[in-house]
């Protein structure tokens, strides 16, 4: 795929071992429940929105769990992606390691149980100053209003967790790394340590632009990590914001991908790959020195239940093929498949087994 050394190579499936994929991010327990308009009004929520919790939302989390039919899922962007990668692969279990911070509380216990059920090797840093991070999904009809309270997720400490020999050994075991841009708001020094390890050892480090505010308000830590990024993910809105912040002076997505690919890079043995999704429009990716369009799987608009997990699941599918040394086209096809399955369901959930060939 590139003349130096291919990021994804031969198309021969490799034998997978435990902890080959490493993810680090903000673990959140997703709590979803059907609510009514009065509930939304009480907490000043729009029917379809994503916000960070403020003081006025504190009582919401206690109240939503009292509702009938509450569903709990292990969530948070990076954790979702590694969970989907594990689902796509099925066996062996614990192909993916996940690091992040939780509280020593009931929600933390649920999160541990959910990660275990998803066969992800989650090694959480547990502390008792902040409660486990949560994301309340308040569902009314086809709409869902998301309220995220990072809490403990914000408390990840490099020296208390990542630097410990027993944990760092798991980092060293991996050959592909994925961290969502959201984690730049928590521990950029942890991201840099992992990114440098990948670069020094010619392994693959992947990152996601995650949200427009990351490119705008966390530009400095983002650009410190960028030279170590082998594969960069994002959607069209995030790409446009990134281009504006970088002064690319173009809103053409293919041109943005090309300019992003050409940003300075530490490990010159691997040419950077940039992958931008665009919802129902073609996914844009850099292949060698070309930019190529990959059409998504056709879907009837009426079958779409919830697009919220689409980006995370695309990455999860992509990573599942990447760790098996599949070529870029296959990685993207796996990403499209996973996203197509997840948007037909509420939350980042999936059927028992994938039907992907």
C-alpha positions in Angstrom: 0.0 0.0 0.0 2.9 2.3 0.4 6.3 1.9 -1.0 8.2 2.0 2.3 6.5 -0.5 4.4 2.8 -1.4 4.2 0.7 -0.3 7.2 -1.6 -3.2 6.3 0.0 -5.8 4.3 -0.5 -9.0 2.5 -4.1 -10.1 3.0 -2.9 -13.3 4.8 -4.8 -13.6 8.0 -2.4 -13.7 10.9 -2.9 -15.9 14.0 -4.2 -13.6 16.7 -3.0 -13.6 20.3 -4.2 -12.0 23.4 -3.6 -8.3 24.0 -2.5 -7.7 20.4 -4.7 -4.5 20.3 -4.3 -1.8 22.9 -6.8 0.9 23.6 -6.8 3.7 26.2 -9.5 6.2 26.9 -12.5 7.3 29.0 -14.5 4.4 30.3 -18.2 5.4 30.8 -21.1 3.3 31.8 -23.9 4.0 29.4 -27.2 4.1 31.2 -30.2 4.2 28.8 -33.8 4.4 29.7 -37.1 5.5 28.0 -38.2 8.8 29.5 -41.0 11.3 28.9 -41.0 15.0 27.8 -41.5 16.1 31.4 -38.2 14.4 32.3 -36.3 16.2 29.5 -37.9 19.5 30.5 -37.1 19.0 34.2 -33.4 18.8 33.3 -33.5 21.3 30.4 -32.6 18.7 27.8 -33.2 18.7 24.0 -34.7 15.5 22.6 -31.6 14.9 20.4 -28.4 16.2 21.8 -25.0 15.4 23.3 -23.7 17.4 26.2 -21.4 17.2 29.2 -23.1 17.2 32.5 -23.4 20.3 34.6 -24.4 20.7 38.3 -28.0 20.9 37.4 -27.8 17.4 35.9 -26.5 15.7 39.0 -29.9 14.4 40.1 -30.6 13.1 36.6 -28.3 10.1 37.1 -29.9 9.1 40.4 -33.3 9.5 38.9 -32.8 7.7 35.5 -31.8 4.4 37.2 -35.2 4.4 39.1 -37.0 4.2 35.7 -38.2 0.8 34.5 -36.3 -1.0 31.9 -32.9 0.6 32.4 -30.1 -0.8 30.2 -26.4 -0.7 31.1 -23.6 -1.0 28.6 -19.9 -0.5 28.8 -19.3 2.7 26.8 -16.9 5.6 26.1 -15.5 6.0 22.6 -12.3 4.0 22.7 -13.8 1.2 24.8 -16.7 1.0 22.3 -14.2 0.6 19.4 -12.1 -2.2 21.1 -15.3 -3.9 22.1 -16.5 -4.0 18.5 -13.1 -5.2 17.3 -13.3 -8.1 19.8 -16.9 -8.9 18.6 -15.8 -8.9 15.0 -13.0 -11.3 15.8 -15.0 -13.5 18.3 -12.0 -15.7 19.3 -9.5 -15.7 20.9 -11.0 -13.7 23.7 -9.0 -10.8 25.2 -7.5 -9.8 21.8 -7.9 -6.2 23.1 -6.5 -4.6 26.2 -8.2 -1.4 27.6 -6.9 1.1 30.1 -8.9 3.9 31.7 -10.0 5.2 35.1 -13.1 4.2 37.1 -14.4 4.6 40.7 -14.6 2.0 43.4 -18.4 1.9 43.3 -21.4 0.0 42.0 -21.2 1.5 38.6 -17.6 0.6 38.4 -18.5 -3.1 39.2 -21.1 -3.1 36.4 -18.5 -1.7 34.0 -16.0 -4.4 34.9 -18.7 -7.1 34.5 -19.8 -5.6 31.1 -16.2 -5.5 29.8 -15.7 -9.1 30.9 -18.9 -10.1 29.0 -17.5 -8.4 25.9 -14.3 -10.4 26.4 -12.2 -7.2 26.5 -9.1 -7.4 28.9 -10.0 -4.2 30.8 -7.4 -3.1 33.3 -8.9 -0.1 35.0 -7.1 2.3 37.3 -9.5 2.4 40.3 -9.6 5.4 42.6 -12.1 6.5 45.2 -12.1 10.3 44.9 -14.5 10.4 41.9 -17.4 8.1 41.0 -17.3 6.0 37.8 -18.0 8.1 34.7 -21.5 7.7 33.2 -23.4 8.7 30.1 -27.1 8.9 30.4 -29.1 8.2 27.3 -32.6 9.6 27.7 -34.7 8.1 25.1 -38.0 9.5 23.8 -39.3 7.8 20.7 -36.6 7.8 18.0 -34.6 10.5 19.8 -31.9 10.2 22.5 -30.4 12.9 24.5 -26.9 12.1 25.8 -25.5 13.5 29.0 -21.9 12.5 29.8 -20.4 12.9 33.3 -16.7 12.0 32.9 -16.0 12.0 36.7 -13.5 9.3 37.4 -12.5 9.0 33.7 -10.9 12.4 34.1 -8.6 11.1 36.9 -6.4 8.7 34.9 -2.8 9.0 36.1 0.2 7.9 34.0 2.5 7.4 37.0 -0.1 5.5 39.0 -1.1 3.1 36.2 0.5 3.2 32.8 4.0 3.3 34.2 3.6 0.2 36.4 5.6 -2.7 35.0 2.7 -5.1 35.0 0.6 -2.6 32.9 3.4 -1.5 30.7 4.1 -5.1 29.7 0.6 -5.2 28.2 1.4 -2.1 26.2 4.6 -3.9 24.9 2.6 -7.0 24.0 0.4 -5.1 21.5 1.2 -4.4 17.9 -1.7 -2.0 17.1 -2.7 1.0 19.4 -5.9 3.0 19.3 -6.7 6.1 21.4 -9.6 8.5 20.7 -8.9 12.2 20.7 -11.2 12.6 23.7 -8.4 11.3 25.9 -6.3 14.3 25.1 -8.4 16.2 27.6 -7.4 13.7 30.3 -3.8 12.5 30.0 -1.8 13.7 26.9 1.4 12.5 28.6 0.0 8.9 28.7 -0.8 9.1 25.0 2.6 10.4 24.1 4.4 7.6 26.0 2.3 4.9 24.1 2.7 6.7 20.7 6.5 7.0 21.1 6.7 3.3 22.0 4.8 2.4 18.8 6.9 4.6 16.7 10.2 3.4 18.1 9.2 -0.2 17.6 7.6 0.3 14.1 4.2 -0.7 15.4 0.9 1.0 14.3 -0.5 3.9 16.3 -4.0 5.0 15.5 -5.9 8.1 16.7 -9.3 9.7 16.1 -10.1 13.5 15.8 -13.2 12.5 17.9 -15.0 15.9 18.0 -14.5 19.4 16.6 -13.7 20.8 20.0 -10.6 18.6 20.2 -9.0 20.3 17.1 -10.0 23.7 18.4 -9.3 23.7 22.1 -6.8 20.8 22.5 -4.7 21.7 19.4 -1.4 21.8 21.2 -1.5 18.3 22.7 -3.1 16.9 19.5 -0.3 18.3 17.3 2.4 16.9 19.8 1.0 13.4 19.1 0.4 13.9 15.4 4.0 13.0 14.3 3.5 9.6 15.8 0.1 8.9 14.2 0.2 6.1 11.5 -3.6 6.0 11.0 -5.9 9.0 11.7 -9.7 8.7 11.7 -12.3 11.3 11.7 -15.7 12.3 10.2 -16.3 15.1 7.7 -17.2 17.7 10.4 -14.1 17.0 12.4 -11.9 17.0 9.3 -13.3 20.4 8.3 -12.6 21.9 11.7 -9.1 20.3 11.8 -8.3 21.8 8.3 -9.5 25.3 9.4 -7.4 25.1 12.6 -4.4 24.0 10.6 -4.8 26.8 8.0 -5.2 24.3 5.1 -7.4 26.8 3.3 -9.6 24.1 1.7 -12.9 22.5 2.5 -12.4 19.7 -0.1 -12.3 16.5 2.0 -9.9 14.7 -0.3 -7.5 17.6 -0.2 -7.8 17.8 3.6 -6.9 14.1 3.8 -3.9 14.6 1.5 -2.6 17.6 3.5 -3.1 15.7 6.8 -1.2 12.7 5.4 1.7 15.0 4.6 2.1 16.5 8.1 5.4 15.8 9.7 5.9 12.2 10.8 8.5 10.5 13.1 8.5 6.9 11.8 9.2 7.4 8.1 9.0 3.6 7.5 5.3 3.9 7.5 3.4 6.4 5.4 0.5 7.9 7.3 -3.0 6.7 6.3 -5.9 9.2 6.8 -9.5 7.8 6.9 -12.5 10.2 6.9 -16.0 8.9 7.1 -19.0 11.0 5.8 -22.1 9.3 7.1 -24.0 7.8 4.2 -21.5 9.3 1.7 -18.3 7.6 0.6 -15.4 7.1 3.0 -12.3 9.0 2.0 -8.9 7.4 2.5 -5.3 8.0 1.4 -3.8 5.1 -0.4 -0.1 5.6 -1.2 0.0 9.1 -2.7 -3.6 8.9 -4.0 -6.9 9.7 -2.2 -9.6 7.0 -2.8 -13.3 6.9 -2.2 -14.9 3.8 -0.7 -18.7 3.6 -0.9 -20.6 2.6 2.3 -23.0 -0.3 2.5 -26.5 0.7 1.2 -29.1 1.0 3.9 -32.8 1.9 3.9 -33.1 5.2 5.9 -36.1 3.6 7.8 -33.7 0.9 9.2 -31.5 3.5 10.9 -32.3 3.5 14.6 -29.3 5.3 16.2 -26.3 6.7 14.4 -24.5 7.7 17.6 -22.2 4.6 17.7 -21.4 4.7 14.0 -18.0 6.3 14.2 -16.8 4.1 17.1 -18.0 0.9 15.4 -16.4 1.9 12.0 -13.1 2.1 13.8 -13.7 -1.2 15.7 -14.4 -3.0 12.5 -11.4 -1.4 10.8 -9.1 -2.4 13.7 -10.4 -6.0 13.7 -9.1 -6.4 10.1 -6.0 -4.3 10.7 -4.7 -6.6 13.5 -5.2 -9.5 11.0 -2.8 -7.8 8.6 -5.6 -7.2 6.0 -5.1 -4.6 3.3 -6.6 -1.1 3.7 -9.6 -1.9 1.4 -10.6 -4.9 3.7 -10.1 -2.8 6.8 -12.5 -0.2 5.4 -15.0 -2.9 4.3 -15.0 -4.4 7.9 -15.5 -0.8 9.3 -18.5 -0.2 7.0 -20.0 -3.6 7.9 -19.7 -2.9 11.7 -21.2 0.6 11.4 -24.0 -0.8 9.3 -24.9 -3.3 12.0 -24.7 -0.9 14.9 -26.8 2.0 13.4 -29.8 -0.4 13.2 -29.7 -0.8 17.0 -30.0 1.4 20.1 -26.7 2.4 21.6 -23.4 0.8 20.7 -24.8 -2.8 20.9 -24.5 -5.8 18.6 -26.0 -9.2 17.9 -24.3 -12.3 19.3 -22.2 -12.9 16.2 -21.1 -10.9 13.2 -22.1 -12.1 9.7 -19.1 -10.7 7.9 -17.1 -12.6 5.3 
